[in-house]
Short mmCIF file of C-alpha atoms in Angstrom, two decimals:
data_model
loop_
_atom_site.label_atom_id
_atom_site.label_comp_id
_atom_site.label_asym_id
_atom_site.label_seq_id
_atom_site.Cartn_x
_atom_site.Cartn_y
_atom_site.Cartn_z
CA UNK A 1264 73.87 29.51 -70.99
CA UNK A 1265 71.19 27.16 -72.99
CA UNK A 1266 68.63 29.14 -70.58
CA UNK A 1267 69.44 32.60 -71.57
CA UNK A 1268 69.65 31.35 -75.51
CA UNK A 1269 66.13 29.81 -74.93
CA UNK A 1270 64.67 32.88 -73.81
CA UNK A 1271 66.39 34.83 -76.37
CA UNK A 1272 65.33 32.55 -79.32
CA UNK A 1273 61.43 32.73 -78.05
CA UNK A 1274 61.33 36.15 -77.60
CA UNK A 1275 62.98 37.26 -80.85
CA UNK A 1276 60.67 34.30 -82.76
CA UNK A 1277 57.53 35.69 -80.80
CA UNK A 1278 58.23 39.43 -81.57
CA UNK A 1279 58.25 39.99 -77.98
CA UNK A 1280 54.95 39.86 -76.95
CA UNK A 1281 53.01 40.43 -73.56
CA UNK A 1282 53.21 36.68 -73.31
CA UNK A 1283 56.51 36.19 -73.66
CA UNK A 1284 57.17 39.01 -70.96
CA UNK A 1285 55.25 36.64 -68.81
CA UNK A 1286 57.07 33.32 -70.18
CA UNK A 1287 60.23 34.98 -69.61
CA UNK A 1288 59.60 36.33 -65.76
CA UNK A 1289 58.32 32.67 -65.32
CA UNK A 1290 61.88 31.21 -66.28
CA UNK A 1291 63.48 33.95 -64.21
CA UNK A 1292 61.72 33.07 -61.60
CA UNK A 1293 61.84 29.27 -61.72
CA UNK A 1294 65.77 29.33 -62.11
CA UNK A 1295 65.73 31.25 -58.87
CA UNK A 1296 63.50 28.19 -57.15
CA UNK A 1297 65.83 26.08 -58.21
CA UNK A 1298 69.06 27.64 -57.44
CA UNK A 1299 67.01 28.45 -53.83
CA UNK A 1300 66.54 24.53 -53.31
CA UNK A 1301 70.24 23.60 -54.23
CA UNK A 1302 71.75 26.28 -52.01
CA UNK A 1303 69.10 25.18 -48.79
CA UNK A 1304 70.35 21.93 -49.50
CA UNK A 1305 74.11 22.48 -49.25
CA UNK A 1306 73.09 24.41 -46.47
CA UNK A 1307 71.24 21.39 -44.63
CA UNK A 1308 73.83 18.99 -45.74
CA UNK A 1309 71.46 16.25 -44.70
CA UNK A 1310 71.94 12.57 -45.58
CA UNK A 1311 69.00 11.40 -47.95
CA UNK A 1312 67.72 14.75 -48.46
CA UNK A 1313 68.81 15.38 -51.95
CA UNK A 1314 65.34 13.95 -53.74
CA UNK A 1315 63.70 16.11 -51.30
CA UNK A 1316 65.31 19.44 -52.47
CA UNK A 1317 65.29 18.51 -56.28
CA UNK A 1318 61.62 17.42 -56.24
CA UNK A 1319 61.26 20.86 -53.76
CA UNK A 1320 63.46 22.92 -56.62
CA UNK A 1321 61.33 21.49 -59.60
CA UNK A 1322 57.59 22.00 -57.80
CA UNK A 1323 58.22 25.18 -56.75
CA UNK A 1324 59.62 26.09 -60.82
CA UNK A 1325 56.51 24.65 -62.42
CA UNK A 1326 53.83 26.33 -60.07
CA UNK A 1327 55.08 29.65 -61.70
CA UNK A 1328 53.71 28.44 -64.57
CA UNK A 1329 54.43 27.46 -67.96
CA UNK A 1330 58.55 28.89 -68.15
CA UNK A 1331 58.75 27.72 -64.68
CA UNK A 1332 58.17 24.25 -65.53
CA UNK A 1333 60.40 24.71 -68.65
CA UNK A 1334 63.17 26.47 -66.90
CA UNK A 1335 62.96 22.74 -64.25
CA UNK A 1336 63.12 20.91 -67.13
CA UNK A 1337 66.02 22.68 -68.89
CA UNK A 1338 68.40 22.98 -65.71
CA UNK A 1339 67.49 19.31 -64.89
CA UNK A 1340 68.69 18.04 -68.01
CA UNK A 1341 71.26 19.92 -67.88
CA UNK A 1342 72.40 18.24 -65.05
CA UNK A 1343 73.39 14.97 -67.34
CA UNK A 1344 75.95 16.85 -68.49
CA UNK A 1345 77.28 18.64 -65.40
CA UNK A 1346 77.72 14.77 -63.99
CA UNK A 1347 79.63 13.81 -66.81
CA UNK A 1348 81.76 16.62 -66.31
CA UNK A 1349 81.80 15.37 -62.40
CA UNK A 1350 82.51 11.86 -63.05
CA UNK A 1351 85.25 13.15 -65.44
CA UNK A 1352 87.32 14.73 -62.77
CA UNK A 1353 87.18 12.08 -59.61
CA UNK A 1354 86.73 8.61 -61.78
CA UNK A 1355 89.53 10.14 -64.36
CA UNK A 1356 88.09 9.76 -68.20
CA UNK A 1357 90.37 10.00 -70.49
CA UNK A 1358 90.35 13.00 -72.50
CA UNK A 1359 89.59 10.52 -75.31
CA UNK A 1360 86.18 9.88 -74.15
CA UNK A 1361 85.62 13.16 -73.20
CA UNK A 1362 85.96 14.70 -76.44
CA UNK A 1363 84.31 11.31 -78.10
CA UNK A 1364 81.09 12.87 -75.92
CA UNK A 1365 81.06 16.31 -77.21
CA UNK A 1366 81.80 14.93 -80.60
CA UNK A 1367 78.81 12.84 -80.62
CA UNK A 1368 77.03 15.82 -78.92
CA UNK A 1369 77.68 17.82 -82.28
CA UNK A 1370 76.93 14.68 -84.56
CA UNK A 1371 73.16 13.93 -82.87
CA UNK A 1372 73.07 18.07 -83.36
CA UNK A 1373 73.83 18.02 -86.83
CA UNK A 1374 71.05 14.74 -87.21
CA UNK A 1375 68.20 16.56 -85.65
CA UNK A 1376 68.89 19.80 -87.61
CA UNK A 1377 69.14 17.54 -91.08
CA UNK A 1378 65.75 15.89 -89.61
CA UNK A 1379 64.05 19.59 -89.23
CA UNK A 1380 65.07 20.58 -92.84
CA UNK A 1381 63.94 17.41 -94.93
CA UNK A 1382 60.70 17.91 -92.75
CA UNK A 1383 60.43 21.63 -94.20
CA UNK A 1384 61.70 20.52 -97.58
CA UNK A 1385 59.09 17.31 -98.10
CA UNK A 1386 56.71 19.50 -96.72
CA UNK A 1387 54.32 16.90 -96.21
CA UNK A 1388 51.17 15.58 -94.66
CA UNK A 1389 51.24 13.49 -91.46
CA UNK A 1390 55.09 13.23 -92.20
CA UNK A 1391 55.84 15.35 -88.68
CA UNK A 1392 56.27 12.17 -86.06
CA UNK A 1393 58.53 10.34 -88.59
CA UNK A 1394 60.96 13.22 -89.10
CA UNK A 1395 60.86 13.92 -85.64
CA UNK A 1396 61.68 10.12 -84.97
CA UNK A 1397 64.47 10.11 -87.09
CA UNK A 1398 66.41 12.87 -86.20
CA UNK A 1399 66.18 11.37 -82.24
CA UNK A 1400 67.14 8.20 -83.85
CA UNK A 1401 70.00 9.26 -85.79
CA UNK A 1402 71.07 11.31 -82.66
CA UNK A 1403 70.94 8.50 -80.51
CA UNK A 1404 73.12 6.11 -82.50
CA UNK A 1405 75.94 8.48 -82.09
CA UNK A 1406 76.23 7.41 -78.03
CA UNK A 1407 75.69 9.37 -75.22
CA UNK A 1408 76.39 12.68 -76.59
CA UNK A 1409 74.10 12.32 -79.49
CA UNK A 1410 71.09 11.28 -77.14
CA UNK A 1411 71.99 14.20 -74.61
CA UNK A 1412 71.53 16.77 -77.52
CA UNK A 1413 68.58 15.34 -78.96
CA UNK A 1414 67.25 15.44 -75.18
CA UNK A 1415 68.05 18.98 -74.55
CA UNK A 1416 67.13 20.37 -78.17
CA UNK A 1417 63.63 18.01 -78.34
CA UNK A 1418 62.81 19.60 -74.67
CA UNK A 1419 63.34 23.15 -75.80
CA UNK A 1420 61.30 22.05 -78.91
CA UNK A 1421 58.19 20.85 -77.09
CA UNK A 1422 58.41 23.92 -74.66
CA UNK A 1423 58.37 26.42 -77.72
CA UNK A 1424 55.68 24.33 -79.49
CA UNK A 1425 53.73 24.90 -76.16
CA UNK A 1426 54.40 28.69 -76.34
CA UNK A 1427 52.96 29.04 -80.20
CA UNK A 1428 50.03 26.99 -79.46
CA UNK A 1429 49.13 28.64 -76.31
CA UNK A 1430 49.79 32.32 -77.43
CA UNK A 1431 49.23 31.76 -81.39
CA UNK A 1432 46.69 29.22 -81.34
CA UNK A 1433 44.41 29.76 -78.64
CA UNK A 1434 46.17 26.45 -76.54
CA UNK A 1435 43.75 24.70 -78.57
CA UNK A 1436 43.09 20.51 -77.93
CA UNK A 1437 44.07 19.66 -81.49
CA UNK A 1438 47.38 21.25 -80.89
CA UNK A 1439 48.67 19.86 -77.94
CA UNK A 1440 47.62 16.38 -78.93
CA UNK A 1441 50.06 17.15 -81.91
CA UNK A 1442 52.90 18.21 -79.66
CA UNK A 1443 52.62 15.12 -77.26
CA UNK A 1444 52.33 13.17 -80.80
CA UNK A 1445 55.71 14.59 -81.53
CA UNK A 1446 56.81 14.10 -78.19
CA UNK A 1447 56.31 10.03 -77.90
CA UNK A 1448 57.47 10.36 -81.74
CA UNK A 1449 60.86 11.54 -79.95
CA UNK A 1450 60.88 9.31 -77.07
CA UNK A 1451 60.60 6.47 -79.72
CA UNK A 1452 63.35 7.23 -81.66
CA UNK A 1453 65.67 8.49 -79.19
CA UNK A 1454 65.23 4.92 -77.34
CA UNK A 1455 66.58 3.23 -80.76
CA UNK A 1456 63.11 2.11 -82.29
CA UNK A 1457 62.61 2.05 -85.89
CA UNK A 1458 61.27 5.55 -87.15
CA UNK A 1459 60.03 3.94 -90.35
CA UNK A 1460 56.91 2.86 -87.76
CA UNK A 1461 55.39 6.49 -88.83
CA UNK A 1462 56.52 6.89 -91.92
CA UNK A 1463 53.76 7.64 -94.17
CA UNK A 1464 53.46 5.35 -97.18
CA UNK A 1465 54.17 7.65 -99.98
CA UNK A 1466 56.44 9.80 -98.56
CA UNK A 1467 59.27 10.34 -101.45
CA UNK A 1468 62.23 7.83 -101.28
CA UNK A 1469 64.68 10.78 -100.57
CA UNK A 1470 63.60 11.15 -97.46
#
């Protein structure tokens, strides 16, 4: 479902251009490589083959190009999730922790989309890493759920970043090394570092 939503969001946001046509036949695509490798490997049933058919799944995806690799990364993550579910059901977790997850889920939600907004609001230079730092942060000291959401929602981010600056901005240098700036930003946060370490000096106490 976070797949179709995806490719809804970019295509409304992009005003359905040629490019998105092609982003969106990529995913389409992609989702079919993968779903190809997971039913060949049911099929084979082999012992120790699994690592085969997921790398198989993913390369496949990404050499359809740039929704193929996000459509990999999407379902893949997505897989966290569909083993918690799993584990659920044969280990028996209470329904207490289950509903602790998705509760923290919605928490680390709410902390990345408070994140985005002070961003918007401060509206300040060189600010972008910290904000994106904190809301991973915040997200992550909610527990599992709270670093599962910022996981999925920070890789849909740096996928739709990707699409702007390749379709809006020419794919240009500067703007990728922004988005991998953001990206280790993320990564830095989300692993329970400060996010104070790129906070800019006179960035307004509120924030």
């Amino acid at each position: 479902m976070k797949l179709l939503t995806g490719l809804v969001f970019c295509s409304l946001v992009l005003a359905v251009s040629g490019g998105v046509f092609s982003f969106v036949r990529e995913a389409a695509q992609g989702s079919w490589d993968m779903w190809r490798a997971y039913q060949d490997m049911k099929e084979a049933n082999f012992i120790g083959a699994d690592k085969y058919f997921h790398a198989r799944g993913n390369y496949d995806a990404a050499r359809r190009g740039p929704g193929g690799a996000w459509a990999a990364e999407v379902i893949s993550t997505m897989k966290l999730c569909t083993g918690i579910v799993f584990c659920s059901l044969v280990l028996g977790v209470s329904s207490e922790s289950w509903y602790s997850f998705f509760k923290e889920a919605i928490q680390g939600t709410a902390d990345l989309w408070r994140a985005y907004w002070d961003m918007r609001e401060a509206n300040h230079q060189n600010s972008e890493r910290y904000f994106h730092a904190r809301g991973n942060y915040d997200a992550a000291q909610r527990g599992p759920g709270g670093i599962w959401a910022a996981k999925v929602i920070s890789t849909a981010g740096k996928y739709f970043r990707g699409l702007l600056n390749q379709y809006y901005y020419g794919g240009g240098h500067r703007g990728w090394e922004n988005i991998q700036a953001n990206r280790k930003a993320e990564e830095w946060g989300r692993s329970g570092k400060d996010p104070k370490h790129f906070r800019p000096s006179d960035l307004p106490e509120k924030f």
